[in-house]
Amino acid sequence: MASPASPPPLTERLAALLTDHMARTGEAAADTARRLGVAEEVVRRWIAQAGGDPDAAEFAHLDTAAKLGAWLRARIADTGRTVRDLADATESVSTSTVYNWLKGDHLPPPPVGDEPDRFDLFLSHPALDLDLRQRVRLDEVRRRLTGTSLRPAADPGADWPARALPAGNRTFTGRTEERRRLDRLLARHARGDTAVVAALTGMGGTGKTALAVHWARTREVRATFTDGCLYLDLNGYAETPPLSVDTALRKLLQQFGADPATLPADTDALAARYRETVAGRRLLLVLDNAHAEPQVRPLLPAGPGCLTLVTSRNRLQGLDVTGGPVTHVPLDVLTTRESGSLLRKLIGALIAKSTADADIDALADACGHLPLALQIAAANYLTRARPEQVSLREYAAALTDRRMDALAVGPTDPALAVTAVLDASYRHLSAGARRTYRLLGLHPGPDWTTAAAASLTARDRDATAALLAELAEANLVSEHEGRWSFHDLVRDHAALTARRADADGVRAEAVARLLDHYLHSAFAADRALAPARDPIVLAPAAEGTAPERPGTSQEAVAWFGAEQRVLHHVCARADADGHDARTWALAWSLSNLLDHSGAWTEMAAVWHSGLAAARRLGDDAGTAIALRTLAYSHLQLEQHDTAQRHLEQALAVFERLGDHTGLAHTCIMLSHVSESQRLPETSLDLLRHALEHYRAAGSLDGEARALSGIGWTLVLLGRYEEAIPDCERALALHLQCGNRSGSAGPLDSLGYLHHRLGHYDAAVDYLGRALAVHREHANLRPQATVLVHLGEAHEAAGRPGAARDAWTRALQIYDDLDHPEAGRVRDRLAALPQDGAAGPAPGLPSE
């Protein structure tokens, strides 16, 4: 008598119950986990250990198009939006189309390519709140209902001939979008037009092999390629040379059981034998770690029964030219969510449960979200850091300071290290690309242009562009909208390689060229933006430097907008490396650009360094200019006491030097402090002193500035008629000197005083002209000031709608600048009557 079957293990029984419950109710794994009071990952692990699929269970009950439509209708209802709302917001989707889906009619078959169709786009609407994993599962429901499912009807069995294919990585996670793209290759393969080729590419350590092996071992792939899989490591980036085509063909034929002694000696004959062997078979070919296209091309099967998956650090663009269309699947680092999921698997449930998400994210950030780095860091944390004594956050902080040394397993396995992986990519570059790579590791900013790289390396721009393209082809740099950047770990490696390979003097010369590139480019931008400003004299740029030359104010503003983040790091690097003359000159050259963008906190930081540099140089004039400009940035930040202290120090230095221009500039700045302290008479005296000093120095531009200030101060004192001649004289002098930017000040004053005199049309005209000048020169804060005045003129003229329009625009600027004036403008808007006519205010230039 047969013994009764033993009951299934508890986990399997629990998984079966959970799967059945989720299939009947359509409940997601996360919802089930909340009901049970456990983590979502626990539910997923229970079901997966029992051979189930928690994601599939979520939608298993959708076995008809009508049920799918009912589920979608309920999802839309939960959003609180209408079908029309969602359809109108989705490209190529009409309301009637969605209603057909909701009824279970006209469900479209899925696309065969990578581009999403109408159904995909609709499911991607943010209001539906479906993550990528859910959308993939719903895509499979659609495939099942339309008869185009990629899932096999039966299990392919355990005897599938995997041949040399490595075992899968047990901690593999994420890559949902990339796996979806690979799954769609099966649909192309099913059409049988030609052999399908896909290239998985990315920098070393992104997990290309892990993804290829994981996908190759899925049930769908095994059921499709019934003759099994051929796997070959082409050794593209090892210390030994890449596998030759001859050797690769022999290894592949031996996987079919060929006797090495019977294989022909000639490579062409070997290729013919290979093509004959694979002909008519349904095979998956995984060519791992390819070096370049010539190594891969002879190994690609021609028969429609085969699909080839190539992994490489090289982009392999050449395969498209000779082998027909290739599906390129680039792999970047993991997302924050994927990195966190992988780390939780690696460190184990016990530690993960007692670790805050922020600490796990900190370690992921320290590893640059690179899969290889995450795995090494997790292993080292468990085996070396003693988790019971060192928290994950402490470990992450320590790792950040020495990533290149710490992200390695140890001397027993030297190849398993981030440095070793990147060394392998570096070795396969040309000599010129290796030098470019090393020197780019010295660049302090987050990204760079081809022009900056050319100065750094002392090459012409065309040659530099070609070398950057080589680095991009090797996935060591990336390019976006004309700017190049490193991944964080690659940057660290490039800098480390430069320290190892290049002498101190070589690196110092490269940094000097880089600093001069940005200094002379910024100086040219300043001259284009403020041609009337008294220039400084720069030392010649280091040999090999080719600065950029913005020639107009628009070009200057665009250049600065593109480089602002970089310039912050460049200034810090110049200061830290003791380039005092360059530090001061950079601060001077950036002053107008920073002021016009409202970056006064950054301006203050730059000039703190500039002041220290001038004092170290013993440069009294430079020290006085630094004090005055530093005071200006503090004045804009409404730190009036600090500004006045710096100005008084500057005034003493300029008096000792007998510098009339410097004294005049400083008096004007002190007048601004007095104005902010509501001391207009004191401000007027200071401006008149400034006018005397400008006339003594013979500066017409300075005279225009002083007269403009005098006119405005008279306006503040209510002496409007008296102010008109000074403002008009200032306007004429600014235009005579070619200083269109400076003309905005007296235009604003004339607009303001004509408003006070009741001449509203004249006021709007002057203020509109002032606003146009500020917009032309991208002067943000002055734009807001003029808009406030314009709103006041409209309000006084009985046009509340026009006032609201002007003040709304002013508020947007003040909010963007985080300026304290924003609150006062917001109060004015709140006090306006709500029934004023809307529409653009007269006097406002078009946006």
PDB file of N, CA, C and O in Angstrom, residues 346-372:
ATOM      1  N   LEU A 346      21.219  41.931  -0.960  1.00  0.00           N
ATOM      2  CA  LEU A 346      22.622  41.591  -0.695  1.00  0.00           C
ATOM      3  C   LEU A 346      22.944  41.577   0.797  1.00  0.00           C
ATOM      4  O   LEU A 346      23.716  40.730   1.260  1.00  0.00           O
ATOM      5  N   ILE A 347      22.403  42.521   1.553  1.00  0.00           N
ATOM      6  CA  ILE A 347      22.758  42.580   2.984  1.00  0.00           C
ATOM      7  C   ILE A 347      21.857  41.697   3.831  1.00  0.00           C
ATOM      8  O   ILE A 347      22.131  41.480   5.013  1.00  0.00           O
ATOM      9  N   GLY A 348      20.781  41.202   3.238  1.00  0.00           N
ATOM     10  CA  GLY A 348      19.925  40.273   3.967  1.00  0.00           C
ATOM     11  C   GLY A 348      18.784  40.965   4.685  1.00  0.00           C
ATOM     12  O   GLY A 348      18.868  42.139   5.070  1.00  0.00           O
ATOM     13  N   ALA A 349      17.708  40.195   4.869  1.00  0.00           N
ATOM     14  CA  ALA A 349      16.480  40.756   5.432  1.00  0.00           C
ATOM     15  C   ALA A 349      16.671  41.265   6.852  1.00  0.00           C
ATOM     16  O   ALA A 349      16.091  42.283   7.240  1.00  0.00           O
ATOM     17  N   LEU A 350      17.490  40.578   7.653  1.00  0.00           N
ATOM     18  CA  LEU A 350      17.629  40.954   9.057  1.00  0.00           C
ATOM     19  C   LEU A 350      18.240  42.342   9.201  1.00  0.00           C
ATOM     20  O   LEU A 350      17.747  43.191   9.957  1.00  0.00           O
ATOM     21  N   ILE A 351      19.322  42.598   8.457  1.00  0.00           N
ATOM     22  CA  ILE A 351      19.964  43.915   8.530  1.00  0.00           C
ATOM     23  C   ILE A 351      19.100  44.964   7.838  1.00  0.00           C
ATOM     24  O   ILE A 351      18.933  46.084   8.328  1.00  0.00           O
ATOM     25  N   ALA A 352      18.531  44.610   6.674  1.00  0.00           N
ATOM     26  CA  ALA A 352      17.715  45.563   5.922  1.00  0.00           C
ATOM     27  C   ALA A 352      16.525  46.042   6.738  1.00  0.00           C
ATOM     28  O   ALA A 352      16.146  47.222   6.683  1.00  0.00           O
ATOM     29  N   LYS A 353      15.940  45.133   7.530  1.00  0.00           N
ATOM     30  CA  LYS A 353      14.746  45.483   8.313  1.00  0.00           C
ATOM     31  C   LYS A 353      15.057  46.553   9.349  1.00  0.00           C
ATOM     32  O   LYS A 353      14.215  47.400   9.659  1.00  0.00           O
ATOM     33  N   SER A 354      16.257  46.536   9.880  1.00  0.00           N
ATOM     34  CA  SER A 354      16.617  47.491  10.936  1.00  0.00           C
ATOM     35  C   SER A 354      17.392  48.697  10.400  1.00  0.00           C
ATOM     36  O   SER A 354      17.940  49.477  11.165  1.00  0.00           O
ATOM     37  N   THR A 355      17.434  48.836   9.066  1.00  0.00           N
ATOM     38  CA  THR A 355      18.171  49.938   8.450  1.00  0.00           C
ATOM     39  C   THR A 355      17.213  50.890   7.757  1.00  0.00           C
ATOM     40  O   THR A 355      16.321  50.453   7.024  1.00  0.00           O
ATOM     41  N   ALA A 356      17.387  52.165   7.995  1.00  0.00           N
ATOM     42  CA  ALA A 356      16.511  53.163   7.382  1.00  0.00           C
ATOM     43  C   ALA A 356      16.736  53.216   5.875  1.00  0.00           C
ATOM     44  O   ALA A 356      17.849  53.002   5.386  1.00  0.00           O
ATOM     45  N   ASP A 357      15.662  53.520   5.142  1.00  0.00           N
ATOM     46  CA  ASP A 357      15.775  53.635   3.691  1.00  0.00           C
ATOM     47  C   ASP A 357      16.815  54.678   3.300  1.00  0.00           C
ATOM     48  O   ASP A 357      17.555  54.499   2.324  1.00  0.00           O
ATOM     49  N   ALA A 358      16.884  55.760   4.056  1.00  0.00           N
ATOM     50  CA  ALA A 358      17.844  56.829   3.731  1.00  0.00           C
ATOM     51  C   ALA A 358      19.277  56.333   3.831  1.00  0.00           C
ATOM     52  O   ALA A 358      20.148  56.761   3.065  1.00  0.00           O
ATOM     53  N   ASP A 359      19.545  55.407   4.771  1.00  0.00           N
ATOM     54  CA  ASP A 359      20.900  54.875   4.906  1.00  0.00           C
ATOM     55  C   ASP A 359      21.249  53.960   3.742  1.00  0.00           C
ATOM     56  O   ASP A 359      22.391  53.963   3.249  1.00  0.00           O
ATOM     57  N   ILE A 360      20.276  53.183   3.302  1.00  0.00           N
ATOM     58  CA  ILE A 360      20.502  52.331   2.133  1.00  0.00           C
ATOM     59  C   ILE A 360      20.731  53.201   0.901  1.00  0.00           C
ATOM     60  O   ILE A 360      21.631  52.934   0.092  1.00  0.00           O
ATOM     61  N   ASP A 361      19.953  54.271   0.776  1.00  0.00           N
ATOM     62  CA  ASP A 361      20.141  55.185  -0.355  1.00  0.00           C
ATOM     63  C   ASP A 361      21.516  55.861  -0.297  1.00  0.00           C
ATOM     64  O   ASP A 361      22.128  56.112  -1.339  1.00  0.00           O
ATOM     65  N   ALA A 362      21.998  56.146   0.916  1.00  0.00           N
ATOM     66  CA  ALA A 362      23.317  56.775   1.056  1.00  0.00           C
ATOM     67  C   ALA A 362      24.415  55.847   0.540  1.00  0.00           C
ATOM     68  O   ALA A 362      25.354  56.292  -0.126  1.00  0.00           O
ATOM     69  N   LEU A 363      24.303  54.557   0.835  1.00  0.00           N
ATOM     70  CA  LEU A 363      25.296  53.610   0.336  1.00  0.00           C
ATOM     71  C   LEU A 363      25.187  53.480  -1.181  1.00  0.00           C
ATOM     72  O   LEU A 363      26.211  53.405  -1.884  1.00  0.00           O
ATOM     73  N   ALA A 364      23.947  53.473  -1.694  1.00  0.00           N
ATOM     74  CA  ALA A 364      23.771  53.405  -3.147  1.00  0.00           C
ATOM     75  C   ALA A 364      24.409  54.607  -3.823  1.00  0.00           C
ATOM     76  O   ALA A 364      25.062  54.482  -4.868  1.00  0.00           O
ATOM     77  N   ASP A 365      24.235  55.798  -3.225  1.00  0.00           N
ATOM     78  CA  ASP A 365      24.853  57.003  -3.784  1.00  0.00           C
ATOM     79  C   ASP A 365      26.372  56.906  -3.749  1.00  0.00           C
ATOM     80  O   ASP A 365      27.059  57.315  -4.698  1.00  0.00           O
ATOM     81  N   ALA A 366      26.913  56.391  -2.651  1.00  0.00           N
ATOM     82  CA  ALA A 366      28.373  56.253  -2.536  1.00  0.00           C
ATOM     83  C   ALA A 366      28.925  55.315  -3.602  1.00  0.00           C
ATOM     84  O   ALA A 366      30.069  55.479  -4.045  1.00  0.00           O
ATOM     85  N   CYS A 367      28.114  54.350  -4.013  1.00  0.00           N
ATOM     86  CA  CYS A 367      28.524  53.392  -5.046  1.00  0.00           C
ATOM     87  C   CYS A 367      28.174  53.863  -6.447  1.00  0.00           C
ATOM     88  O   CYS A 367      28.396  53.120  -7.414  1.00  0.00           O
ATOM     89  N   GLY A 368      27.610  55.052  -6.552  1.00  0.00           N
ATOM     90  CA  GLY A 368      27.243  55.552  -7.864  1.00  0.00           C
ATOM     91  C   GLY A 368      26.169  54.729  -8.545  1.00  0.00           C
ATOM     92  O   GLY A 368      26.010  54.800  -9.765  1.00  0.00           O
ATOM     93  N   HIS A 369      25.448  53.898  -7.777  1.00  0.00           N
ATOM     94  CA  HIS A 369      24.366  53.045  -8.297  1.00  0.00           C
ATOM     95  C   HIS A 369      24.872  52.060  -9.349  1.00  0.00           C
ATOM     96  O   HIS A 369      24.090  51.534 -10.148  1.00  0.00           O
ATOM     97  N   LEU A 370      26.167  51.801  -9.361  1.00  0.00           N
ATOM     98  CA  LEU A 370      26.756  50.823 -10.285  1.00  0.00           C
ATOM     99  C   LEU A 370      26.588  49.433  -9.696  1.00  0.00           C
ATOM    100  O   LEU A 370      27.035  49.182  -8.570  1.00  0.00           O
ATOM    101  N   PRO A 371      25.964  48.487 -10.408  1.00  0.00           N
ATOM    102  CA  PRO A 371      25.704  47.166  -9.825  1.00  0.00           C
ATOM    103  C   PRO A 371      26.941  46.483  -9.252  1.00  0.00           C
ATOM    104  O   PRO A 371      26.894  45.924  -8.153  1.00  0.00           O
ATOM    105  N   LEU A 372      28.056  46.506  -9.986  1.00  0.00           N
ATOM    106  CA  LEU A 372      29.265  45.867  -9.477  1.00  0.00           C
ATOM    107  C   LEU A 372      29.703  46.502  -8.164  1.00  0.00           C
ATOM    108  O   LEU A 372      30.039  45.808  -7.191  1.00  0.00           O
TER     109      LEU A 372
END
